[in-house]
């Protein structure tokens, strides 16, 4: 596929990522304990959700396929032909990969707890696995912040994306990093949802920009 087609695929992947994540977040958040819930609460939650242990990895992991396509397309978009300064585009690719890996690790930890229900999972095990799942998720905010900062600064300097997307991405990126310190408060939800909105806006820009990308001769 040519570059324009990849930008369209990445833009569609970004929108798919947000739609699926938004939907699954609304469904899953209703019965999931808070980060600092007791071990007993987490064990009860895992027991109540045990029948979903086969579906959870697929349902939670599928959106990340769209996210990876989005990151790759954004990396391609930020590369400026003839410009030796590729740091922002490389940062987007690296931080995006790390974020996806951390989110997959978070999903895997939660799925492991569901799998062990009825096979020796006690409060201690539930506490450990829930702690791993939550902190992998929280630490992914550092990577998401790096992705946003790289994309934001790259967009501002290269003008490959609208300037407002560059500056807003940088601000949301700083908020994502700061949210790690406020993980036990509602503050983390602000950059979390703003990140989703930013991904949709950039995805639309990628799809529109693909139409003006010259076809290879």
Tab-separated table of C-alpha atoms in Angstrom:
chain	number	residue	atom	x	y	z
A	1	UNK	CA	0.000	0.000	0.000
A	2	UNK	CA	1.106	3.572	-0.638
A	3	UNK	CA	1.652	6.110	2.126
A	4	UNK	CA	-1.769	7.697	1.722
A	5	UNK	CA	-3.491	4.369	2.162
A	6	UNK	CA	-1.507	3.638	5.321
A	7	UNK	CA	-2.529	7.016	6.739
A	8	UNK	CA	-6.168	6.150	6.098
A	9	UNK	CA	-5.775	2.735	7.725
A	10	UNK	CA	-4.039	4.309	10.732
A	11	UNK	CA	-6.717	6.977	11.043
A	12	UNK	CA	-9.444	4.351	10.942
A	13	UNK	CA	-7.490	2.315	13.497
A	14	UNK	CA	-7.333	5.289	15.850
A	15	UNK	CA	-11.072	5.867	15.667
A	16	UNK	CA	-11.746	2.150	16.154
A	17	UNK	CA	-9.429	2.147	19.179
A	18	UNK	CA	-11.300	4.993	20.845
A	19	UNK	CA	-14.769	3.635	20.069
A	20	UNK	CA	-13.955	0.184	21.440
A	21	UNK	CA	-12.043	1.492	24.451
A	22	UNK	CA	-14.811	3.939	25.289
A	23	UNK	CA	-17.452	1.236	25.061
A	24	UNK	CA	-15.487	-1.343	27.042
A	25	UNK	CA	-14.557	1.246	29.676
A	26	UNK	CA	-18.201	2.085	30.270
A	27	UNK	CA	-19.138	-1.585	30.526
A	28	UNK	CA	-16.206	-2.667	32.676
A	29	UNK	CA	-16.049	0.328	34.989
A	30	UNK	CA	-19.462	-0.388	36.476
A	31	UNK	CA	-18.317	-3.476	38.389
A	32	UNK	CA	-14.596	-2.890	38.850
A	33	UNK	CA	-13.303	-1.792	42.273
A	34	UNK	CA	-11.186	1.376	42.589
A	35	UNK	CA	-7.389	1.192	42.487
A	36	UNK	CA	-7.077	1.175	46.289
A	37	UNK	CA	-9.878	-1.328	46.988
A	38	UNK	CA	-9.274	-4.095	49.509
A	39	UNK	CA	-8.025	-7.548	48.522
A	40	UNK	CA	-11.429	-8.966	49.465
A	41	UNK	CA	-13.184	-6.619	47.044
A	42	UNK	CA	-10.856	-7.606	44.213
A	43	UNK	CA	-11.298	-11.303	44.902
A	44	UNK	CA	-15.078	-10.869	44.849
A	45	UNK	CA	-14.862	-8.946	41.583
A	46	UNK	CA	-12.736	-11.635	39.940
A	47	UNK	CA	-15.086	-14.369	41.130
A	48	UNK	CA	-18.095	-12.528	39.727
A	49	UNK	CA	-16.335	-12.109	36.361
A	50	UNK	CA	-14.749	-15.559	36.142
A	51	UNK	CA	-16.974	-16.721	33.272
A	52	UNK	CA	-15.482	-13.956	31.109
A	53	UNK	CA	-11.851	-15.078	31.495
A	54	UNK	CA	-11.629	-16.309	27.887
A	55	UNK	CA	-13.313	-13.261	26.390
A	56	UNK	CA	-11.516	-10.545	28.368
A	57	UNK	CA	-8.082	-10.821	26.673
A	58	UNK	CA	-9.649	-10.594	23.222
A	59	UNK	CA	-12.190	-7.928	24.032
A	60	UNK	CA	-9.649	-5.752	25.850
A	61	UNK	CA	-6.773	-6.478	23.476
A	62	UNK	CA	-8.491	-5.872	20.135
A	63	UNK	CA	-8.611	-2.064	20.517
A	64	UNK	CA	-4.828	-2.033	20.876
A	65	UNK	CA	-4.452	-3.384	17.351
A	66	UNK	CA	-6.132	-0.208	16.143
A	67	UNK	CA	-3.934	1.847	18.472
A	68	UNK	CA	-0.739	0.348	17.020
A	69	UNK	CA	-1.911	1.119	13.477
A	70	UNK	CA	-2.672	4.680	14.576
A	71	UNK	CA	0.792	5.097	16.104
A	72	UNK	CA	2.484	3.790	12.961
A	73	UNK	CA	0.476	6.152	10.750
A	74	UNK	CA	1.270	9.096	13.022
A	75	UNK	CA	4.953	8.169	12.856
A	76	UNK	CA	4.803	8.188	9.053
A	77	UNK	CA	2.951	11.517	9.028
A	78	UNK	CA	5.531	13.231	11.227
A	79	UNK	CA	8.477	12.171	9.123
A	80	UNK	CA	9.456	15.138	7.003
A	81	UNK	CA	11.096	14.293	3.693
A	82	UNK	CA	14.595	15.683	3.499
A	83	UNK	CA	14.642	16.648	7.179
A	84	UNK	CA	17.274	14.913	9.292
A	85	UNK	CA	15.472	15.677	12.559
A	86	UNK	CA	13.262	12.629	13.020
A	87	UNK	CA	13.298	12.660	16.840
A	88	UNK	CA	9.561	13.428	17.311
A	89	UNK	CA	8.447	10.692	14.902
A	90	UNK	CA	10.819	8.172	16.497
A	91	UNK	CA	9.580	9.184	19.959
A	92	UNK	CA	5.982	8.601	18.849
A	93	UNK	CA	6.841	5.122	17.591
A	94	UNK	CA	8.829	4.116	20.680
A	95	UNK	CA	6.474	5.560	23.290
A	96	UNK	CA	3.471	4.170	21.408
A	97	UNK	CA	5.005	0.703	21.449
A	98	UNK	CA	5.781	0.943	25.152
A	99	UNK	CA	2.243	2.153	25.920
A	100	UNK	CA	0.731	-0.763	23.995
A	101	UNK	CA	3.020	-3.227	25.791
A	102	UNK	CA	2.125	-1.823	29.222
A	103	UNK	CA	-1.589	-1.925	28.465
A	104	UNK	CA	-1.312	-5.514	27.244
A	105	UNK	CA	0.562	-6.417	30.439
A	106	UNK	CA	-2.250	-4.832	32.457
A	107	UNK	CA	-4.840	-6.840	30.541
A	108	UNK	CA	-2.812	-10.015	30.978
A	109	UNK	CA	-2.530	-9.576	34.737
A	110	UNK	CA	-6.277	-9.166	35.081
A	111	UNK	CA	-6.944	-12.130	32.801
A	112	UNK	CA	-4.545	-14.272	34.851
A	113	UNK	CA	-6.565	-13.502	37.977
A	114	UNK	CA	-9.802	-14.503	36.247
A	115	UNK	CA	-8.180	-17.727	35.061
A	116	UNK	CA	-7.085	-18.670	38.590
A	117	UNK	CA	-10.553	-18.309	40.122
A	118	UNK	CA	-11.458	-21.759	41.417
A	119	UNK	CA	-7.841	-22.887	41.136
A	120	UNK	CA	-6.302	-21.494	44.293
A	121	UNK	CA	-6.827	-17.760	43.869
A	122	UNK	CA	-7.061	-16.235	47.345
A	123	UNK	CA	-7.137	-12.677	48.636
A	124	UNK	CA	-3.347	-12.419	48.526
A	125	UNK	CA	-3.187	-13.541	44.902
A	126	UNK	CA	-6.082	-11.298	43.921
A	127	UNK	CA	-4.381	-8.340	45.598
A	128	UNK	CA	-1.082	-9.012	43.827
A	129	UNK	CA	-2.567	-9.474	40.361
A	130	UNK	CA	-4.920	-6.510	40.697
A	131	UNK	CA	-2.000	-4.384	41.868
A	132	UNK	CA	0.045	-5.429	38.840
A	133	UNK	CA	-2.852	-4.794	36.463
A	134	UNK	CA	-3.552	-1.365	37.928
A	135	UNK	CA	0.066	-0.210	38.049
A	136	UNK	CA	0.840	-1.423	34.527
A	137	UNK	CA	-2.148	0.663	33.465
A	138	UNK	CA	-0.995	3.673	35.474
A	139	UNK	CA	2.595	3.431	34.225
A	140	UNK	CA	1.315	3.386	30.652
A	141	UNK	CA	0.359	7.022	31.235
A	142	UNK	CA	4.055	7.920	31.197
A	143	UNK	CA	4.388	6.346	27.753
A	144	UNK	CA	1.172	7.964	26.533
A	145	UNK	CA	2.466	11.293	27.816
A	146	UNK	CA	5.711	10.783	25.897
A	147	UNK	CA	3.769	9.901	22.755
A	148	UNK	CA	1.629	13.022	23.086
A	149	UNK	CA	4.609	15.279	23.744
A	150	UNK	CA	6.543	13.817	20.815
A	151	UNK	CA	3.566	14.120	18.484
A	152	UNK	CA	2.685	17.583	19.752
A	153	UNK	CA	6.161	19.044	19.388
A	154	UNK	CA	6.603	17.278	16.061
A	155	UNK	CA	3.333	18.688	14.743
A	156	UNK	CA	4.225	22.227	15.823
A	157	UNK	CA	7.725	22.113	14.314
A	158	UNK	CA	6.891	20.298	11.067
A	159	UNK	CA	3.387	21.693	10.423
A	160	UNK	CA	2.313	18.241	9.232
A	161	UNK	CA	-0.749	18.475	11.492
A	162	UNK	CA	-2.840	21.482	12.547
A	163	UNK	CA	-0.993	23.580	15.119
A	164	UNK	CA	-3.826	23.322	17.634
A	165	UNK	CA	-3.440	19.547	17.635
A	166	UNK	CA	0.244	19.979	18.381
A	167	UNK	CA	-0.209	22.299	21.333
A	168	UNK	CA	-3.203	20.436	22.755
A	169	UNK	CA	-1.316	17.150	22.460
A	170	UNK	CA	1.615	18.597	24.397
A	171	UNK	CA	-0.654	19.887	27.172
A	172	UNK	CA	-2.550	16.596	27.443
A	173	UNK	CA	0.794	14.779	27.473
A	174	UNK	CA	1.953	16.785	30.472
A	175	UNK	CA	-1.389	16.080	32.126
A	176	UNK	CA	-0.968	12.348	31.520
A	177	UNK	CA	2.415	12.374	33.236
A	178	UNK	CA	1.041	14.415	36.142
A	179	UNK	CA	-1.929	12.031	36.444
A	180	UNK	CA	0.385	9.285	37.727
A	181	UNK	CA	0.716	11.205	40.986
A	182	UNK	CA	-3.069	11.588	41.178
A	183	UNK	CA	-4.020	8.014	40.361
A	184	UNK	CA	-6.094	7.693	43.553
A	185	UNK	CA	-8.112	10.813	42.704
A	186	UNK	CA	-10.524	11.625	39.895
A	187	UNK	CA	-7.908	13.910	38.284
A	188	UNK	CA	-6.486	11.118	36.129
A	189	UNK	CA	-9.783	10.857	34.254
A	190	UNK	CA	-9.298	14.327	32.720
A	191	UNK	CA	-6.181	13.616	30.607
A	192	UNK	CA	-7.433	10.052	30.094
A	193	UNK	CA	-10.573	11.138	28.240
A	194	UNK	CA	-8.859	14.111	26.581
A	195	UNK	CA	-6.338	11.649	25.128
A	196	UNK	CA	-9.199	9.746	23.495
A	197	UNK	CA	-10.610	12.975	22.042
A	198	UNK	CA	-7.157	13.915	20.722
A	199	UNK	CA	-6.721	10.523	19.047
A	200	UNK	CA	-10.049	10.947	17.239
A	201	UNK	CA	-9.115	14.463	16.081
A	202	UNK	CA	-5.707	13.319	14.818
A	203	UNK	CA	-7.260	10.272	13.150
A	204	UNK	CA	-9.617	12.525	11.206
A	205	UNK	CA	-6.645	14.718	10.219
A	206	UNK	CA	-4.730	11.644	9.037
A	207	UNK	CA	-7.634	10.460	6.888
A	208	UNK	CA	-8.133	13.901	5.379
A	209	UNK	CA	-4.407	14.366	4.839
A	210	UNK	CA	-4.172	11.035	3.055
A	211	UNK	CA	-6.320	12.411	0.245
A	212	UNK	CA	-3.666	15.017	-0.577
A	213	UNK	CA	-0.765	12.559	-0.410
A	214	UNK	CA	0.720	12.122	-3.895
A	215	UNK	CA	0.439	8.676	-5.441
A	216	UNK	CA	3.704	6.928	-6.269
A	217	UNK	CA	4.650	7.086	-9.939
